[in-house]
Coordinates of N, CA and C in Angstrom, one line a residue:
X1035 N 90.6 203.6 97.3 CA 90.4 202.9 96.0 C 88.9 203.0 95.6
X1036 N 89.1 203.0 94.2 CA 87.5 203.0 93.8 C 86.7 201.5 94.0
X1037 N 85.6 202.3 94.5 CA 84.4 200.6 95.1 C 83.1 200.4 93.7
X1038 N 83.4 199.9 93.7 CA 82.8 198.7 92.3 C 81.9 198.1 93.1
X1039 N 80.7 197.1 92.4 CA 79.8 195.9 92.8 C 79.3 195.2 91.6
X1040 N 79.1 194.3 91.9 CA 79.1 193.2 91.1 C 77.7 193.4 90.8
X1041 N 76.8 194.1 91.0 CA 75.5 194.5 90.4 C 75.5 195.8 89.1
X1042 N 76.7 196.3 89.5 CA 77.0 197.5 88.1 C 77.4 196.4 86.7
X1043 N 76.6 197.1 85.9 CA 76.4 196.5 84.3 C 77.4 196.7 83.6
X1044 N 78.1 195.9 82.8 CA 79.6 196.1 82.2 C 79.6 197.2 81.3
X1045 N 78.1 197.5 80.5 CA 78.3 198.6 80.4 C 78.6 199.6 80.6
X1046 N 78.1 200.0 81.9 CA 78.1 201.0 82.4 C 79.4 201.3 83.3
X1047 N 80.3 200.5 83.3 CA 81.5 200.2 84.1 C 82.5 200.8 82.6
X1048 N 82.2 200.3 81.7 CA 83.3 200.7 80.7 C 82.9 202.5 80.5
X1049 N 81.7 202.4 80.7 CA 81.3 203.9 80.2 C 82.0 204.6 80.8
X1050 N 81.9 204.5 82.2 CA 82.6 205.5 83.5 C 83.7 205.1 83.5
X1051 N 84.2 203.9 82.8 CA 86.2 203.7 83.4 C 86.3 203.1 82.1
X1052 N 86.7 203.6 80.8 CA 86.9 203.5 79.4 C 87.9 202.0 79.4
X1053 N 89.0 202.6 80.3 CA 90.2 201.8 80.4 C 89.8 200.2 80.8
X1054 N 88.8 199.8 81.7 CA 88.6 198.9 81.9 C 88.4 197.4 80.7
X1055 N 88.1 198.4 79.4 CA 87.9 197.9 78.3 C 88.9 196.6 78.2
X1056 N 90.2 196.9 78.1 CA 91.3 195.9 78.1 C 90.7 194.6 78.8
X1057 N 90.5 194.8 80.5 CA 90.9 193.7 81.0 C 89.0 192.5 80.6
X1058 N 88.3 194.0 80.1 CA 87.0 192.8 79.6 C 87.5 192.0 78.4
X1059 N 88.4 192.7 77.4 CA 88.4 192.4 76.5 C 89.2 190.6 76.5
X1060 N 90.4 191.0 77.3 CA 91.1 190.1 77.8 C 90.1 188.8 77.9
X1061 N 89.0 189.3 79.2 CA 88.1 187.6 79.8 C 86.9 187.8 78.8
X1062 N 87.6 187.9 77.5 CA 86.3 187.8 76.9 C 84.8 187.7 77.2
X1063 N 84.8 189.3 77.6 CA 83.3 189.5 78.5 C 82.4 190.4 77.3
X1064 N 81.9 190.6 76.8 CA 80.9 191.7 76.1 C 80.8 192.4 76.9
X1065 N 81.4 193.9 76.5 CA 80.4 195.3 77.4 C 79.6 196.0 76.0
X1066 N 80.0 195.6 75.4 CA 79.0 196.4 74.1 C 78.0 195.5 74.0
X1067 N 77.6 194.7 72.9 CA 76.0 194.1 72.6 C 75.7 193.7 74.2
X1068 N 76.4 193.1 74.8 CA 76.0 192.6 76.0 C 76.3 193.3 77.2
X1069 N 76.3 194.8 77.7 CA 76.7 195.4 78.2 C 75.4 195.7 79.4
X1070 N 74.4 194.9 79.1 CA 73.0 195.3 80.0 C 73.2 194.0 81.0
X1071 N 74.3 192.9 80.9 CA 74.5 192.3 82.0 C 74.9 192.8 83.3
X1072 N 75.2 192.8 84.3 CA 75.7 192.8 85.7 C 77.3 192.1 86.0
X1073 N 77.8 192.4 86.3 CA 79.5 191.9 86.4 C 79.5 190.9 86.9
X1074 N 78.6 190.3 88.0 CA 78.4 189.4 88.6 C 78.0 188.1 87.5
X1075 N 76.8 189.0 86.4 CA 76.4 188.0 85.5 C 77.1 187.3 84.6
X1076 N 78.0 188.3 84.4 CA 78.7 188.5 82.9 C 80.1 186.8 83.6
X1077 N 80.7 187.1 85.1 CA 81.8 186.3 85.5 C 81.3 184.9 85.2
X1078 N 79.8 184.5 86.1 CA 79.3 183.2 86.1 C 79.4 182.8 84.5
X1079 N 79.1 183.4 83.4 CA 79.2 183.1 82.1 C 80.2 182.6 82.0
X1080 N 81.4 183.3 82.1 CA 82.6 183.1 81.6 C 83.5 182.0 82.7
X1081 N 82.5 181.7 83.7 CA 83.6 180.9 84.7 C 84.5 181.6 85.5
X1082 N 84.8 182.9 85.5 CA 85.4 183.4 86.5 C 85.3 184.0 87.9
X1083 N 85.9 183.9 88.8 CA 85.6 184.3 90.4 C 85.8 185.6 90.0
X1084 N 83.9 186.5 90.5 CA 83.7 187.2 90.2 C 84.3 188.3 91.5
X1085 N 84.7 187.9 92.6 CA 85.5 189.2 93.5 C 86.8 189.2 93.3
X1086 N 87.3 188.5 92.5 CA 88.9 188.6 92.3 C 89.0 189.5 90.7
X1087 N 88.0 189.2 89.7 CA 87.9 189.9 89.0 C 87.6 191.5 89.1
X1088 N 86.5 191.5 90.3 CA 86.2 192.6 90.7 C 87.5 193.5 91.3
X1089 N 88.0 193.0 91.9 CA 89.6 193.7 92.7 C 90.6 194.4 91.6
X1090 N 90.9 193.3 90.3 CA 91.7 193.5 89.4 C 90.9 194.7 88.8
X1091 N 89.6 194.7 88.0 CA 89.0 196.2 87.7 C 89.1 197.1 88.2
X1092 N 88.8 197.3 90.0 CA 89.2 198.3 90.8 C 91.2 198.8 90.9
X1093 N 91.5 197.8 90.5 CA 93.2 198.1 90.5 C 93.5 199.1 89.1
X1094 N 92.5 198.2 88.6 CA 93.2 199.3 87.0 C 92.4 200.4 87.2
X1095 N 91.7 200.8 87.7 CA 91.1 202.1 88.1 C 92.1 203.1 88.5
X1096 N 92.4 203.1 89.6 CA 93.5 203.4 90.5 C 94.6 203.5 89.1
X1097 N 95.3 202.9 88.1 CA 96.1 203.1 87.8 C 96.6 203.5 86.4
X1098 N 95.1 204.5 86.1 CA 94.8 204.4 84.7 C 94.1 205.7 84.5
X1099 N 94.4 206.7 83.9 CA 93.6 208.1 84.1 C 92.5 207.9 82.5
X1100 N 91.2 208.6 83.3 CA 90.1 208.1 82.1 C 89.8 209.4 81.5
X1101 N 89.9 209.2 80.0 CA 89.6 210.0 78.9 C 87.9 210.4 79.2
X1102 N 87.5 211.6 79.2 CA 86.1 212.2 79.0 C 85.8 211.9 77.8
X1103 N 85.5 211.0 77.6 CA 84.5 210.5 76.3 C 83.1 210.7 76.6
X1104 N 83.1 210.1 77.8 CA 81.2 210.4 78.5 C 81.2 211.9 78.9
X1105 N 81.9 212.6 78.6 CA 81.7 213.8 78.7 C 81.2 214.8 77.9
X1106 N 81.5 214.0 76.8 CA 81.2 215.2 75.1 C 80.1 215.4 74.8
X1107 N 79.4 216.5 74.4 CA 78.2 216.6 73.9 C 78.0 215.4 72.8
X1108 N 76.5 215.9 72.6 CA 76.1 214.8 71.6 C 76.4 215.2 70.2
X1109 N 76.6 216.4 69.8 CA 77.6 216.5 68.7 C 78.9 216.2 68.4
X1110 N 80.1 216.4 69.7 CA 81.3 216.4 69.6 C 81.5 214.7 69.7
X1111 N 80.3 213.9 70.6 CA 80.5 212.4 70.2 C 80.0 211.6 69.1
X1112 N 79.5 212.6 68.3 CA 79.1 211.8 67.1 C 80.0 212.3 66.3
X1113 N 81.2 213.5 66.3 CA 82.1 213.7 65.6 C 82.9 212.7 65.9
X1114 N 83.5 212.2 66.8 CA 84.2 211.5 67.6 C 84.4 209.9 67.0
X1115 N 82.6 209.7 67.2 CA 82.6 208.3 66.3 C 82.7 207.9 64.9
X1116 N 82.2 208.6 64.4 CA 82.6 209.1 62.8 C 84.1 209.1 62.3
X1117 N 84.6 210.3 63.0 CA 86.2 210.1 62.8 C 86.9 209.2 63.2
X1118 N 87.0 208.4 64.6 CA 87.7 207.2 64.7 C 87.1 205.9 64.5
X1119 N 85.8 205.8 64.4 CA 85.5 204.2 64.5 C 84.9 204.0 62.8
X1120 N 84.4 205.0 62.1 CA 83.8 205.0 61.0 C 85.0 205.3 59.8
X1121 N 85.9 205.9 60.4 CA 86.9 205.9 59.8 C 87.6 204.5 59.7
X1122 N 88.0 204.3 60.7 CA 88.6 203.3 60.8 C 88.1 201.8 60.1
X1123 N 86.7 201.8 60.1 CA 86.3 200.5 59.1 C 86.2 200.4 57.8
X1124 N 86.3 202.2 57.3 CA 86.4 202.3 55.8 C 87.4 201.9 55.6
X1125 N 88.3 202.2 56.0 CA 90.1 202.1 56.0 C 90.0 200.3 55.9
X1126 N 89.8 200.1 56.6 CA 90.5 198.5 57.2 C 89.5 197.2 56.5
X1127 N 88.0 197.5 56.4 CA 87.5 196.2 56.0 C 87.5 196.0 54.6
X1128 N 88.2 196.7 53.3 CA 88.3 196.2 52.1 C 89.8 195.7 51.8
X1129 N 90.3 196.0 53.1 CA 91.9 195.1 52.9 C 91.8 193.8 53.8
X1130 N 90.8 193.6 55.0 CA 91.0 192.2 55.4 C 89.9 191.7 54.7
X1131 N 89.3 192.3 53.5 CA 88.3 191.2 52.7 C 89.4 191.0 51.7
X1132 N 90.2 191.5 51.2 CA 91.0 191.0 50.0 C 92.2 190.2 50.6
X1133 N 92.8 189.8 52.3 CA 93.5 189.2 52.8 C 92.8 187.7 52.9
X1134 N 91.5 188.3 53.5 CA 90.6 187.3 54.0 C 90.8 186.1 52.7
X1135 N 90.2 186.6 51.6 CA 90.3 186.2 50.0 C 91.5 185.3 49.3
X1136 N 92.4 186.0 50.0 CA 93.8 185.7 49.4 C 94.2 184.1 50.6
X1137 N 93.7 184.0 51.7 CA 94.6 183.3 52.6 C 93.5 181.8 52.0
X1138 N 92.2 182.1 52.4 CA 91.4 180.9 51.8 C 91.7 180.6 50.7
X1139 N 92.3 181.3 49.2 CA 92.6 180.5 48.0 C 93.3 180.1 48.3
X1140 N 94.6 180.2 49.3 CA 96.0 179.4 49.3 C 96.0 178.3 50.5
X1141 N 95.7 178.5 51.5 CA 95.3 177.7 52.8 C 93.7 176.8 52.9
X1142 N 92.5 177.4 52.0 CA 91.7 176.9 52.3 C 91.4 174.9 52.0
X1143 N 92.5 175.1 51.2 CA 92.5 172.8 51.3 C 93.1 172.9 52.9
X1144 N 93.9 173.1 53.2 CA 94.7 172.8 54.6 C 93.4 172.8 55.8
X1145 N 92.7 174.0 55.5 CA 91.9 174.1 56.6 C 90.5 174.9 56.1
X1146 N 90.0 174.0 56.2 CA 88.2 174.5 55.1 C 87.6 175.4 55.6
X1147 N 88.0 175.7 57.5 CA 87.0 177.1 58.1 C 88.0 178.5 57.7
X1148 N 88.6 178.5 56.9 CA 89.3 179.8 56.6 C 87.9 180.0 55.0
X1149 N 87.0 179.1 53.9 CA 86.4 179.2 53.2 C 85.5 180.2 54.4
X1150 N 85.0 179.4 55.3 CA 83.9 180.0 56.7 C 84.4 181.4 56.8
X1151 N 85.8 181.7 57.0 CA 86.4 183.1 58.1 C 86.0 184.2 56.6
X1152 N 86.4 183.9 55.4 CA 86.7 185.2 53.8 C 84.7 184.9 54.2
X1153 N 84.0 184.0 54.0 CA 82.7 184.4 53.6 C 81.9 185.1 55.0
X1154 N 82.8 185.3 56.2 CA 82.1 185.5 57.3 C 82.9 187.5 57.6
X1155 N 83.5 187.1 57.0 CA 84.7 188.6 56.8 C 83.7 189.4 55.9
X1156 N 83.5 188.9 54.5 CA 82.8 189.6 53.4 C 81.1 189.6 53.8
X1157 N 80.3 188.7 54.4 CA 79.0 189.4 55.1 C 79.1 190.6 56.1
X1158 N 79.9 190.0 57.2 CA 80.0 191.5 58.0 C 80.4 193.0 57.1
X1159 N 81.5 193.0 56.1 CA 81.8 194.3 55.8 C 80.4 194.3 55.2
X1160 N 79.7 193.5 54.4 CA 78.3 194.2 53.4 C 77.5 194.6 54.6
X1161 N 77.3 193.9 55.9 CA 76.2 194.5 56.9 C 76.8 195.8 57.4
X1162 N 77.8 196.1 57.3 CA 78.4 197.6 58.0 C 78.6 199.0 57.2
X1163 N 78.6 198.1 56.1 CA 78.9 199.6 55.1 C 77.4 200.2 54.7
X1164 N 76.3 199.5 55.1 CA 75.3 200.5 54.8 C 74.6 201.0 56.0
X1165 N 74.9 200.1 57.2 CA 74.5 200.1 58.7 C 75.4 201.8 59.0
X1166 N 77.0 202.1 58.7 CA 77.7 203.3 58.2 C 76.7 204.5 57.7
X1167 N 76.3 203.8 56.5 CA 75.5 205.3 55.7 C 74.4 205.3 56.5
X1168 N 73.3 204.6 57.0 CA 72.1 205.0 57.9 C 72.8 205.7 59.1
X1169 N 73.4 205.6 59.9 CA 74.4 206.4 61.0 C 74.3 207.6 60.1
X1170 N 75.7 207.8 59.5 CA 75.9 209.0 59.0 C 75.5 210.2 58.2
X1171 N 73.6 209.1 57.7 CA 73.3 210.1 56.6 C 71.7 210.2 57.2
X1172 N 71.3 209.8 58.1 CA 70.1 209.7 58.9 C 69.9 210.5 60.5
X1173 N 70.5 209.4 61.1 CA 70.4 209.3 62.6 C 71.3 210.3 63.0
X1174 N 73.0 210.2 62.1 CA 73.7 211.3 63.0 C 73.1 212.7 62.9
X1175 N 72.7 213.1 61.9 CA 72.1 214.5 61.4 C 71.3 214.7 62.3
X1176 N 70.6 213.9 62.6 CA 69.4 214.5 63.3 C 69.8 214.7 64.6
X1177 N 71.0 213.6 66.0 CA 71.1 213.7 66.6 C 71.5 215.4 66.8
X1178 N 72.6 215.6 65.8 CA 73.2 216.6 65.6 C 72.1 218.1 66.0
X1179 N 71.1 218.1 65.0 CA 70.3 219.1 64.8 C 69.4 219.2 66.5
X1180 N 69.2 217.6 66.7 CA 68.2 217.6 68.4 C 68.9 218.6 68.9
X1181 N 70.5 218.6 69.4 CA 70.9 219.4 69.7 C 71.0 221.0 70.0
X1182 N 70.4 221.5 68.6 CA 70.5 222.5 68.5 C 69.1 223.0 68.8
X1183 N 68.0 222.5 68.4 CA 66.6 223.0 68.5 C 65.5 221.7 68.4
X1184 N 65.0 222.0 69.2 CA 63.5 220.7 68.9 C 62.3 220.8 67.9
X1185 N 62.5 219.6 66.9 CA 61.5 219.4 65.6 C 61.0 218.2 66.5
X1186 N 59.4 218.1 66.3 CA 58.6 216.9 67.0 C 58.6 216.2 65.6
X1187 N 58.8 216.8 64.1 CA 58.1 216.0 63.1 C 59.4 215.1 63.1
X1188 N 60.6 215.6 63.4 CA 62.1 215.4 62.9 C 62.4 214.1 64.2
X1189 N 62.2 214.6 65.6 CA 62.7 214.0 66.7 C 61.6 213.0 67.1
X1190 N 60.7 212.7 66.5 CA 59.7 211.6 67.1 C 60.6 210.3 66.3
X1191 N 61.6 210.5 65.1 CA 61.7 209.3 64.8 C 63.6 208.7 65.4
X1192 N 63.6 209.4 65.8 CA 65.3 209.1 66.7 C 64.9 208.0 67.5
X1193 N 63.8 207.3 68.1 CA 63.9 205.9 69.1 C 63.9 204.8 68.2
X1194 N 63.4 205.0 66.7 CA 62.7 204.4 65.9 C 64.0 203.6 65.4
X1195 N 65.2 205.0 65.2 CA 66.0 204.6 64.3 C 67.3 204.0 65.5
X1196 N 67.3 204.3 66.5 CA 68.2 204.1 67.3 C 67.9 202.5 67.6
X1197 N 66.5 202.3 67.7 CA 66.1 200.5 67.9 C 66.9 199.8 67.1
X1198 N 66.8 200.4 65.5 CA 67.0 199.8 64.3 C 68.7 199.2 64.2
X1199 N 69.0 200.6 64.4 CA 71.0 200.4 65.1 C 71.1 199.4 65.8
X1200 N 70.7 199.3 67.2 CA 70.9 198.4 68.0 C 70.6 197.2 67.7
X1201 N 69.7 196.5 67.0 CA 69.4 195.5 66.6 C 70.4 194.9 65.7
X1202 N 71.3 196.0 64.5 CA 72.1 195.7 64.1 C 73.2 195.1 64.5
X1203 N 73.5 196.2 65.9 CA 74.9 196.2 66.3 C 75.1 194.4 66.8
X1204 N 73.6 194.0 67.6 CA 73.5 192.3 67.9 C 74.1 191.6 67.0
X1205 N 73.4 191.9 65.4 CA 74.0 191.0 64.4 C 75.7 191.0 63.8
X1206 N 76.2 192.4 64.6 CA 77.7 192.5 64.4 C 78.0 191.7 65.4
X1207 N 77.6 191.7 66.6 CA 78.4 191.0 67.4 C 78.3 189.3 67.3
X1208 N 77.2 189.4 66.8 CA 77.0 187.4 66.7 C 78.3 187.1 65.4
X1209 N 78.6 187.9 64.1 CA 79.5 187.9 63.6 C 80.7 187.8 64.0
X1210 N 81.5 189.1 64.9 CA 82.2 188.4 65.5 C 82.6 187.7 66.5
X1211 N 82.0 187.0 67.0 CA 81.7 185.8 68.0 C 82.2 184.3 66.6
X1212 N 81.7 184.8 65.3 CA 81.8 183.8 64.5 C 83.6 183.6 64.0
X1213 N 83.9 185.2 63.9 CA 85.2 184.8 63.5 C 86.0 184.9 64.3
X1214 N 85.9 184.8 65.7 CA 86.9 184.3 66.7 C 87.0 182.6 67.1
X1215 N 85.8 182.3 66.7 CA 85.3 180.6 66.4 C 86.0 180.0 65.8
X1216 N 85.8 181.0 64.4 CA 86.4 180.3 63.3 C 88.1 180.6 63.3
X1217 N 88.5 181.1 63.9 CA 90.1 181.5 64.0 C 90.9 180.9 65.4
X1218 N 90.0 180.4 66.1 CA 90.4 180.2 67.3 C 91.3 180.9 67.9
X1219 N 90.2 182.1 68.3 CA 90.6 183.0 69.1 C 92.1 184.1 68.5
X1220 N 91.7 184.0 67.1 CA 92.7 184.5 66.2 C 93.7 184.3 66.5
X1221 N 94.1 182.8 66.9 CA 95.5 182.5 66.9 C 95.9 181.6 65.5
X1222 N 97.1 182.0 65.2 CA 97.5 181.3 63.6 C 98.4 180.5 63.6
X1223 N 97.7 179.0 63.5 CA 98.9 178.0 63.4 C 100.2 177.8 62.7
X1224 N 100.6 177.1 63.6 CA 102.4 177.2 63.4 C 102.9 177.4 61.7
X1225 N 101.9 176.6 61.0 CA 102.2 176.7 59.7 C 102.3 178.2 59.0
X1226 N 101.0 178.7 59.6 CA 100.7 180.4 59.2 C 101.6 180.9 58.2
X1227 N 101.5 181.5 57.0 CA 102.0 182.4 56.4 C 102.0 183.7 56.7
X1228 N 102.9 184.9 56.5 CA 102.8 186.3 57.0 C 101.6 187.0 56.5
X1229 N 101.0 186.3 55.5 CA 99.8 187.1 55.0 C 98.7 187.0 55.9
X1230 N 98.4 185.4 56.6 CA 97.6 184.7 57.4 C 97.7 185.5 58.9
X1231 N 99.1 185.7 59.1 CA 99.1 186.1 60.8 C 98.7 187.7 60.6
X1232 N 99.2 188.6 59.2 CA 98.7 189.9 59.6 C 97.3 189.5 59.2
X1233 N 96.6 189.1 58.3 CA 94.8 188.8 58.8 C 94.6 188.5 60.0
X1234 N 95.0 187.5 60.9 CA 94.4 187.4 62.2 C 94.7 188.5 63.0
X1235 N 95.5 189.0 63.0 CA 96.1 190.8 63.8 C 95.0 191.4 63.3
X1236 N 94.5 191.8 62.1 CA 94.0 192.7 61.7 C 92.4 192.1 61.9
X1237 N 92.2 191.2 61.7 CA 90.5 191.0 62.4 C 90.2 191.2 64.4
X1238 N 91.8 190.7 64.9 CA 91.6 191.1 66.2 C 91.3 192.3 66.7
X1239 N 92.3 193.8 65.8 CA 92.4 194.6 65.6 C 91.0 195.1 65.6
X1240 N 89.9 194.8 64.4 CA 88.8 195.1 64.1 C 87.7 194.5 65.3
X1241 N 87.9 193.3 66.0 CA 87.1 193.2 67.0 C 86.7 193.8 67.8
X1242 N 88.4 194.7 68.5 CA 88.6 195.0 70.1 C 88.0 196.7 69.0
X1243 N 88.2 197.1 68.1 CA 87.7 198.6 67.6 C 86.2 198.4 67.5
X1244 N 85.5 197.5 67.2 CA 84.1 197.2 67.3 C 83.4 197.4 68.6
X1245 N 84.1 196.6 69.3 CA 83.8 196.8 70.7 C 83.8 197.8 71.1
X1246 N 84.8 198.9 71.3 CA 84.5 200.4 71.6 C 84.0 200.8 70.5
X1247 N 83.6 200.7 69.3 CA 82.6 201.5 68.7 C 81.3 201.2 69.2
X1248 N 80.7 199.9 68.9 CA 78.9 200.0 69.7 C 79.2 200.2 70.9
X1249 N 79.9 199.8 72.2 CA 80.2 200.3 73.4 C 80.0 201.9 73.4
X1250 N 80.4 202.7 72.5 CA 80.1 204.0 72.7 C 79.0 204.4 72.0
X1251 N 78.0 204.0 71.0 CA 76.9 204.3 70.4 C 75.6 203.5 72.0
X1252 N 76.2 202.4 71.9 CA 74.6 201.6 72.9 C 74.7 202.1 74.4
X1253 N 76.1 202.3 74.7 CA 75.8 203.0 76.5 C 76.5 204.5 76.5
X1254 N 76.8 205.1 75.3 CA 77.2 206.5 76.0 C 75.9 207.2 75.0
X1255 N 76.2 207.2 73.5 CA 75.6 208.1 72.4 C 74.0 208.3 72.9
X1256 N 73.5 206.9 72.7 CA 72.3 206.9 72.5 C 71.0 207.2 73.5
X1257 N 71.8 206.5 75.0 CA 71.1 206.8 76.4 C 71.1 208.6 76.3
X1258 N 72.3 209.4 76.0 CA 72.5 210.5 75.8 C 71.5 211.5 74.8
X1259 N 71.5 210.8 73.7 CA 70.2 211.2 72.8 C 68.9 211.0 73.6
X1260 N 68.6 209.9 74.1 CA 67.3 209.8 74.5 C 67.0 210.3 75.5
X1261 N 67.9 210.9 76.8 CA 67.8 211.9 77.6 C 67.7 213.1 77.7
X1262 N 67.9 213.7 76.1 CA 68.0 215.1 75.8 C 66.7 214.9 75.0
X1263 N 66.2 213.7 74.4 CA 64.9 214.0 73.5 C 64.2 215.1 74.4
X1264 N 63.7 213.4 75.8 CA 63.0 213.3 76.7 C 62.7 215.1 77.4
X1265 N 64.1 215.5 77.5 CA 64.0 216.5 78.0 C 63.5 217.6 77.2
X1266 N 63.9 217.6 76.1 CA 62.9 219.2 75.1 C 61.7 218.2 74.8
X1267 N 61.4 217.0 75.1 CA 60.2 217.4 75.1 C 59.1 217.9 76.4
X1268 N 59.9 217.9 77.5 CA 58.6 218.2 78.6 C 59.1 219.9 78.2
X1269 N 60.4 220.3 78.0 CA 60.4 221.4 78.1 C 59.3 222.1 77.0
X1270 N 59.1 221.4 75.9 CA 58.3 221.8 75.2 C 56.6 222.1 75.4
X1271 N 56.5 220.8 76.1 CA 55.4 220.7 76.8 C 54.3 221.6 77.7
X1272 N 55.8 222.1 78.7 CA 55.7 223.1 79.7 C 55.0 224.4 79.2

């Protein structure tokens, strides 16, 4: 069986066993914005006995074959994220902002934090859709190009912009931390209308996709970029 320790960073556990993702997701653990904690740290947060948790991780190891995602170049993972996670938000956040919209005009007398969930739905899509174009129209080009050949004028500014990301990705996650608050835990009370239960589907949907998208930018993409800078530059050096 594979041996784990409660000193390995949830990051770096989802990095190397992708699959694990589920059962964080499950104990509501952060391995993306909060992936620099320790397993050990992350259980005491959450209240759980961290060797029994530890056992269940190692079980789904054993019983779960893991996709090379940490395997791809730094091109083929920035195609990667692009196509499924950048796609995927274009697609999905201008239909749960017009669900979001639609449930608060008809439910929001019933329950005044669905006014909170449409105005907390429509900030996050405005913080993502240009946080999207700096990725796509900046940072990924360049990662892309590091790749291929070393510019000092071009590659001095990749830690600059990679800080910039990550600081964002915080403000996504404090976001959704807000609309699982405000939905409680996106469960939809008994009254729920079918418009209301596919919105909460569809923001849970968008949480657990969030999570493996910074999860793959903060502990696979970016440690990856900064290891290949590091590297053409001594090679350059030399």
């Amino acid at each position: 069986m594979t041996s784990l320790q409660l000193t390995d960073t949830v990051g770096a556990l989802v990095r190397d066993y992708p699959s694990l993702a589920a059962l964080f997701e499950t104990a509501e653990i952060d391995y993306c914005c909060g992936g620099r904690q320790t397993l050990a740290e992350a259980c005491a947060q959450r209240g759980i006995d961290a060797q029994t948790f530890l056992k269940e991780l190692e079980a789904a190891i054993e019983t779960a074959p893991e996709p090379a995602i940490a395997d791809l170049s730094l091109t083929a993972l920035v195609d990667h994220i692009e196509t499924v996670h950048h796609a995927y938000l274009q697609r999905e956040l201008p239909r749960l902002e017009a669900q979001a919209e639609k449930v608060a005009a008809v439910h929001g007398s019933r329950d005044a934090r669905l006014q909170q969930l449409h105005a907390t739905v429509v900030a996050l899509a405005a913080e993502l859709k240009p946080h999207l174009q700096k990725e796509e129209q900046v940072l990924f080009p360049r990662l892309r190009q590091l790749e291929k050949s070393y510019d000092r004028a071009v590659d001095v500014l990749i830690p600059a912009a990679i800080d910039c990301m990550q600081r964002e990705h915080e403000e996504t996650g404090v976001a959704l931390s807000q609309l699982r608050r405000l939905s409680d835990g996106f469960t939809p009370p008994e009254w729920a209308c079918n418009t209301y239960r596919v919105l909460l589907a569809g923001l849970l949907s968008l949480e657990k996709d969030l999570h493996q998208h910074i999860h793959k930018e903060n502990n696979l993409l970016f440690p990856k970029a900064i290891a290949l800078l590091e590297a053409k530059r001594l090679a350059c050096a030399s």
